[in-house]
mmCIF file of C-alpha atoms in Angstrom:
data_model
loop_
_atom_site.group_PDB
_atom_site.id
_atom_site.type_symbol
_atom_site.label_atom_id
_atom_site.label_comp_id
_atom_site.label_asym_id
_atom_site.label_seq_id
_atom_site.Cartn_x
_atom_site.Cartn_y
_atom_site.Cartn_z
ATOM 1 C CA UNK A 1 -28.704 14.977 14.962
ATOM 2 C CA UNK A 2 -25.166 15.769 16.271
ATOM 3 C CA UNK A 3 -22.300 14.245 13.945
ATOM 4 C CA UNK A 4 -19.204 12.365 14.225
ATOM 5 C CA UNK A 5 -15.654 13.553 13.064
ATOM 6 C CA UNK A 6 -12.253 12.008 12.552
ATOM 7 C CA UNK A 7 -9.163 13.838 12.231
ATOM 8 C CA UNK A 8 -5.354 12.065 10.802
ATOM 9 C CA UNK A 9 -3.267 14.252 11.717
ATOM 10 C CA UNK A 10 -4.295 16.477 14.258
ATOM 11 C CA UNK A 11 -1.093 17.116 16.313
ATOM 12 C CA UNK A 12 0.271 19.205 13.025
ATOM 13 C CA UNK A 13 -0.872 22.713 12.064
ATOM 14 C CA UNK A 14 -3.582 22.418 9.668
ATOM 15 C CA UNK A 15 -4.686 19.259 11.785
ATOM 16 C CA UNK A 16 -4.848 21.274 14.751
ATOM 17 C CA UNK A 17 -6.779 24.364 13.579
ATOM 18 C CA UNK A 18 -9.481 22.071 12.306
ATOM 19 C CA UNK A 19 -9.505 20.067 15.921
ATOM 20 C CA UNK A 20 -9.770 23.679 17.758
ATOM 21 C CA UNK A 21 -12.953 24.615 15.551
ATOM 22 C CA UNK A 22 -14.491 21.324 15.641
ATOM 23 C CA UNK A 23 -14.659 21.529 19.690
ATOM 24 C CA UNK A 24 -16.132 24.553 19.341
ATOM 25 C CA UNK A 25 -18.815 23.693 17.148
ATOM 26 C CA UNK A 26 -21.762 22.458 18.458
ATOM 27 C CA UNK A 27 -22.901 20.020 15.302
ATOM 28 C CA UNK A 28 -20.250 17.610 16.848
ATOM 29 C CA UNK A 29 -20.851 15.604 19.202
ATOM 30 C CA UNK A 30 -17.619 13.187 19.122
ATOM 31 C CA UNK A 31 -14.297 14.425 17.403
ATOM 32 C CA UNK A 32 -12.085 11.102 17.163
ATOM 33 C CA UNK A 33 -8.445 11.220 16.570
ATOM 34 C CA UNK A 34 -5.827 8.688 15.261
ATOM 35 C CA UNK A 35 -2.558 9.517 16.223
ATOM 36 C CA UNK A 36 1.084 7.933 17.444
ATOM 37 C CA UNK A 37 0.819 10.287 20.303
ATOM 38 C CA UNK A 38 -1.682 11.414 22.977
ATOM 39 C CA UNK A 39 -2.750 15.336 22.466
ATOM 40 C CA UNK A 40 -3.074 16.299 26.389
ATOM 41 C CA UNK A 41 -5.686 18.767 27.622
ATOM 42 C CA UNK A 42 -8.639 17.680 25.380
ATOM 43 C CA UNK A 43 -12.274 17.957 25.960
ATOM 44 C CA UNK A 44 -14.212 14.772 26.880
ATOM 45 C CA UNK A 45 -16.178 14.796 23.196
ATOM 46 C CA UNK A 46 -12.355 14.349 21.612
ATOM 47 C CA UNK A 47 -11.452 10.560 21.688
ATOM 48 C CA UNK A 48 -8.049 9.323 20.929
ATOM 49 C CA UNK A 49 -7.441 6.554 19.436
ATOM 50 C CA UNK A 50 -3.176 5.895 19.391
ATOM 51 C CA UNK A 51 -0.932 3.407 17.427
ATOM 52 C CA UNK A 52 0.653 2.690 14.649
ATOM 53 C CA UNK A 53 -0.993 4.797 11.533
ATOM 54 C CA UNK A 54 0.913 2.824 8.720
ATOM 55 C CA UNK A 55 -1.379 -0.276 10.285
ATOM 56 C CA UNK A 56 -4.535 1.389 10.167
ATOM 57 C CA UNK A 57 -6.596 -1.845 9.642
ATOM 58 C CA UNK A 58 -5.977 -1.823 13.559
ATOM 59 C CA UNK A 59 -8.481 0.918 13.884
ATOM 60 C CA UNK A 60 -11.680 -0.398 11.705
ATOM 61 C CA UNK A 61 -13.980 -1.356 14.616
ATOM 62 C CA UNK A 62 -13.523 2.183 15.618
ATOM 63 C CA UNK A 63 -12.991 3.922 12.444
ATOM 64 C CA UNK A 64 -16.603 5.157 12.310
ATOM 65 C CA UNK A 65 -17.819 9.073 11.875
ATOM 66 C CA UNK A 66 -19.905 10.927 9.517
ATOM 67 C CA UNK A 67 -17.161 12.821 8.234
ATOM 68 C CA UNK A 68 -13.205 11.588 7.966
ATOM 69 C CA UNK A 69 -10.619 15.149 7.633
ATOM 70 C CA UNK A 70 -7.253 13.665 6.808
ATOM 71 C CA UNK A 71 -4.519 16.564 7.497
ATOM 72 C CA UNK A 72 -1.554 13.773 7.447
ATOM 73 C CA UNK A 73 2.049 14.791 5.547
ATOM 74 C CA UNK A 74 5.318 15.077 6.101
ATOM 75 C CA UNK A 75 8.654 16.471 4.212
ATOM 76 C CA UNK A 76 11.659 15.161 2.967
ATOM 77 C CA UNK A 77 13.468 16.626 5.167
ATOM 78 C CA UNK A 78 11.630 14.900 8.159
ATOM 79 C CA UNK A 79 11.782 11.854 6.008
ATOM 80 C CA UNK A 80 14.202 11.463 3.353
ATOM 81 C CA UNK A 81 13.469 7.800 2.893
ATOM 82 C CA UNK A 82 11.629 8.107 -0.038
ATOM 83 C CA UNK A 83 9.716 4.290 0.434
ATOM 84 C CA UNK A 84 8.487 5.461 4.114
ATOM 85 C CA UNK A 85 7.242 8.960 2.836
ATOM 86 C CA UNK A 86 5.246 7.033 0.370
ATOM 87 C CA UNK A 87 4.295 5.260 3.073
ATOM 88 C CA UNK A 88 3.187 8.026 5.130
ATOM 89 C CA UNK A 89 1.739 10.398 2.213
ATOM 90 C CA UNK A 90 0.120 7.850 0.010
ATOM 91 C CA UNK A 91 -0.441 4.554 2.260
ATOM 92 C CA UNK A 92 -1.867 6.349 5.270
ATOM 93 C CA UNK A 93 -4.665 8.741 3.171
ATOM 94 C CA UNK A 94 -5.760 5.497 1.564
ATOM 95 C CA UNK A 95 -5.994 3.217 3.852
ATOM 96 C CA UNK A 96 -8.639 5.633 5.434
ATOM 97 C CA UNK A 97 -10.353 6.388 2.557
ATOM 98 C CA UNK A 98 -10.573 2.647 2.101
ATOM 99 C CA UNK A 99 -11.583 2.359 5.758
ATOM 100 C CA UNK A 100 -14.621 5.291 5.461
ATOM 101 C CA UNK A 101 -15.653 3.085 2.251
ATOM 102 C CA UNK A 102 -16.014 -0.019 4.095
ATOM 103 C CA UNK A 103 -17.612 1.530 7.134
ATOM 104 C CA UNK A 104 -20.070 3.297 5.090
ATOM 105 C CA UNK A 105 -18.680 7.052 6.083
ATOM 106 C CA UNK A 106 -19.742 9.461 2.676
ATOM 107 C CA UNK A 107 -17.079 12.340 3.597
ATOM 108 C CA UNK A 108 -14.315 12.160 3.238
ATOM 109 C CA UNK A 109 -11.899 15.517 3.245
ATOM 110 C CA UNK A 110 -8.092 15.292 2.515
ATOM 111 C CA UNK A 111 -5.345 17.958 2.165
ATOM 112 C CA UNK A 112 -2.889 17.106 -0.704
ATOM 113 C CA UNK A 113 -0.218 19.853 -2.456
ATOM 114 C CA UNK A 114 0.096 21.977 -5.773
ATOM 115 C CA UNK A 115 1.826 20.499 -8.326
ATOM 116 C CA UNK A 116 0.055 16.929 -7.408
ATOM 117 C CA UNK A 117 0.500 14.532 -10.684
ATOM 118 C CA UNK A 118 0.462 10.990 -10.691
ATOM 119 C CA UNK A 119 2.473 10.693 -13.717
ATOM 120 C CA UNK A 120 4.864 13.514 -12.698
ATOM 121 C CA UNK A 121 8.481 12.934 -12.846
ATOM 122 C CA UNK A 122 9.236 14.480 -9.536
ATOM 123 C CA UNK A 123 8.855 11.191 -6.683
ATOM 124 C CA UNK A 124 7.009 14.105 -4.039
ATOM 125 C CA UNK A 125 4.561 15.352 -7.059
ATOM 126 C CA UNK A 126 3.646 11.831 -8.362
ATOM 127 C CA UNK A 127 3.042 10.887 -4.818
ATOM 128 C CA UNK A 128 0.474 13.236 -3.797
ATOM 129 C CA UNK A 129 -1.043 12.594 -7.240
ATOM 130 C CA UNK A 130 -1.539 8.732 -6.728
ATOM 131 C CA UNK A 131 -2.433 9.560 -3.237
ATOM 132 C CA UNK A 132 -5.342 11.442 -4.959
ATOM 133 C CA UNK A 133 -6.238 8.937 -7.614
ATOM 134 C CA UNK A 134 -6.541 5.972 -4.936
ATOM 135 C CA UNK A 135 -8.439 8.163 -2.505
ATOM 136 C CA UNK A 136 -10.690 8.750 -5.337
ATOM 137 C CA UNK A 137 -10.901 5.417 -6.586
ATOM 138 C CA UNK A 138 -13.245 4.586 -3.501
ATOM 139 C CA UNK A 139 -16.026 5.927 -4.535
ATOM 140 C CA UNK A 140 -16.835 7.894 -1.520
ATOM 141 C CA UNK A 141 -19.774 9.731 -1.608
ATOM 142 C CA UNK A 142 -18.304 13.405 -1.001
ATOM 143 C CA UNK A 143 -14.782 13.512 -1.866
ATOM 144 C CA UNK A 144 -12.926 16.415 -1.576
ATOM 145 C CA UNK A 145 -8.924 17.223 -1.993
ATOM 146 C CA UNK A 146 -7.380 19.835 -1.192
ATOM 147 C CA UNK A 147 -4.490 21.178 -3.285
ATOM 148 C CA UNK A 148 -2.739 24.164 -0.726
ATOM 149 C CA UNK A 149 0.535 25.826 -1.965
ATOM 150 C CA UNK A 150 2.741 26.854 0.227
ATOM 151 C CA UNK A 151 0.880 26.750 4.191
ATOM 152 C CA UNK A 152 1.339 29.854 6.144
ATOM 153 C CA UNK A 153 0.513 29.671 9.963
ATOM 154 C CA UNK A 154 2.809 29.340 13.146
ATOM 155 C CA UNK A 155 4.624 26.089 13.483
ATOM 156 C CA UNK A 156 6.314 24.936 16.857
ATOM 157 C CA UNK A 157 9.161 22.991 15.142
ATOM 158 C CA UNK A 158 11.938 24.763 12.956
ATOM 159 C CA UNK A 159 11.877 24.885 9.213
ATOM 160 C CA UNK A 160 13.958 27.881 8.429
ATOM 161 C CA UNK A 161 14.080 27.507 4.527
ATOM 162 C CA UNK A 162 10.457 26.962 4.735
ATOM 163 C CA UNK A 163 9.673 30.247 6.228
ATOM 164 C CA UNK A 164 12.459 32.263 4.340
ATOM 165 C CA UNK A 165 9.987 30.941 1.549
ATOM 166 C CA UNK A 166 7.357 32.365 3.252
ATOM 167 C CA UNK A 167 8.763 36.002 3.615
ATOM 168 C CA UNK A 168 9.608 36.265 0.028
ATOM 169 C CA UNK A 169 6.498 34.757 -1.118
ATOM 170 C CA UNK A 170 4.518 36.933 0.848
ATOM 171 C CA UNK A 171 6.929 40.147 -0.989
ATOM 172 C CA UNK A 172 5.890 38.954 -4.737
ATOM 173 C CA UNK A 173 2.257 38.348 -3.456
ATOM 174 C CA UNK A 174 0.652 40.931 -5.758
ATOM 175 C CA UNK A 175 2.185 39.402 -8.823
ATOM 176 C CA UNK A 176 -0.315 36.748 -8.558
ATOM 177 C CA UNK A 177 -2.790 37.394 -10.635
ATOM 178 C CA UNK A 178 -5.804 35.451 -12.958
ATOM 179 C CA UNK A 179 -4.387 32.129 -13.047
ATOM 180 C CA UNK A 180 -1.091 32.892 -10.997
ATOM 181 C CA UNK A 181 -3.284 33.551 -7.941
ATOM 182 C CA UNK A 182 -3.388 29.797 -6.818
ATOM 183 C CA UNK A 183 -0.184 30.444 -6.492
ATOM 184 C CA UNK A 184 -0.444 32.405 -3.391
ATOM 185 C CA UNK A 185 -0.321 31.727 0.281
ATOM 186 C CA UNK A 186 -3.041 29.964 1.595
ATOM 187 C CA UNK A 187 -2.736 29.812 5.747
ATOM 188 C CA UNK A 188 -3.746 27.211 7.403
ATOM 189 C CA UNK A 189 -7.015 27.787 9.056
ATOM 190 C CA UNK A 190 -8.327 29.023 5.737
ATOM 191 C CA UNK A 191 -7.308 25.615 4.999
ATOM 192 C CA UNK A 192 -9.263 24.337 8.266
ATOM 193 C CA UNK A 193 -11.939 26.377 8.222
ATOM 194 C CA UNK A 194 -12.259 25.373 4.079
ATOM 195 C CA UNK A 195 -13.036 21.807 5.494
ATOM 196 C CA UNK A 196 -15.182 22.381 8.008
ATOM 197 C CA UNK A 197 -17.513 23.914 4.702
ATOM 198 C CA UNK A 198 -17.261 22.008 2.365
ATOM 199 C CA UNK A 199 -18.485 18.589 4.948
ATOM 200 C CA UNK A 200 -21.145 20.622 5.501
ATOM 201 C CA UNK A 201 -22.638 21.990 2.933
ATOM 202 C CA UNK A 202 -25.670 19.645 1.170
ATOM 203 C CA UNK A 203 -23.841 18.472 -2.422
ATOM 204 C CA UNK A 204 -22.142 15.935 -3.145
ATOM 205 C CA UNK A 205 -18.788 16.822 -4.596
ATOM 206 C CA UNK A 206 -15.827 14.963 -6.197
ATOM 207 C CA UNK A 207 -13.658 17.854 -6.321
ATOM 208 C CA UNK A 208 -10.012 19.174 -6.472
ATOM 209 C CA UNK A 209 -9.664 22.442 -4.860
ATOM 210 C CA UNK A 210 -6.917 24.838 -5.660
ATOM 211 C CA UNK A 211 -5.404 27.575 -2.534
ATOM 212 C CA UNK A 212 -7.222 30.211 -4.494
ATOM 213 C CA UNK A 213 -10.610 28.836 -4.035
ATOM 214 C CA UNK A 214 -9.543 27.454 -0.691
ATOM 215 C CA UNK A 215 -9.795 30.985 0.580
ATOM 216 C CA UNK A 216 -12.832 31.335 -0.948
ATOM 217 C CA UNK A 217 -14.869 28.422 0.627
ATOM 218 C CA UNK A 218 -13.188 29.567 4.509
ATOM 219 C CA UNK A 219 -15.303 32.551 3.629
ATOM 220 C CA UNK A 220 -18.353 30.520 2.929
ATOM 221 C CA UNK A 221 -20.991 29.366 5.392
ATOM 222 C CA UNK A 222 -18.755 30.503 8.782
#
């Protein structure tokens, strides 16, 4: 029996990789996205589903699927305000995973950071970290988070300091070794394809998932 997908976030790179492999993959029969904006030039299976993400309740008549990928995140720099990025990072995540509990979806996928800690001192770190704790505090069936360092991949918008990171990353790349090696650069579709795995493979899991294995599990079951 074909499945059912939602993605949160799919207009941003990690988001978008996973959207592009999900249309290709014939286990899917209906992809449905929650967005602010319309993606144009999508296949009939993709449905889109557009308003206001920070009011999510909006959506739970349609918020149904067999599996829920959430790919949402911004920066500081997109939004200093550190109450909306909460709002975004945190409230947005949750809310779903609330949503998938109520609606009775057992996947749920989400894409967090290293260095995630809810009782870190840094505002972005502790974030991510009670983003984590209330996803997991729904008791969804599969629950898996992702824990990337820095994403590589091709980005249409400009973030200069975040790709001079990448090129000198990418120059001290063989100095991570044993446990430096989650360290590393994990691109993005290793992070998609990673996803795409781990929803289907038969366990259960209630996991947190390091860039290191990340590359692993893209490797696994493609």
């Amino acid at each position: 029996m074909k499945k059912t997908a939602i993605i949160l976030g799919a207009s941003g790179l990690t988001g978008g990789l996973l959207l592009d492999r999900l249309i290709g993959d014939e286990r899917y029969q209906t992809i449905k996205l929650f967005s602010r904006s319309r993606i144009d030039g999508l296949p009939n299976k993709v449905h889109q589903h557009i308003g206001n993400l920070l009011a999510l309740d909006q959506f739970k008549n349609e918020f149904t699927a067999d599996e829920v990928y959430c790919c949402i995140g911004t920066t500081a720099k997109k939004t200093p305000d550190k109450e909306r990025y909460k709002a975004i990072d945190y409230g947005i995540p949750v809310a779903a995973a609330k949503l998938s509990k109520e609606n009775g979806i057992k996947t749920f996928i989400v894409v967090s950071a290293m260095g995630a800690n809810k009782k870190s001192s840094v505002f972005y770190n502790r974030t991510k970290g009670q983003m984590e704790q209330g996803v997991l505090d729904q008791g969804i069936q599969k629950t898996a988070i992702l824990r990337p360092s820095l994403i590589g991949g091709n980005r249409d918008e400009r973030r200069v300091l975040e790709k001079i990171g990448l090129v000198v990353f990418k120059i001290i790349q063989p100095l991570f070794i044993g446990p430096l090696k989650k360290y590393k650069i994990v691109n993005a579709d290793c992070i998609a394809q990673a996803m795409l795995n781990i929803a289907n493979t038969t366990s259960n899991t209630n996991v947190i998932i390091t860039s290191d294995d990340i590359k692993q599990l893209a490797k696994q079951l493609k």
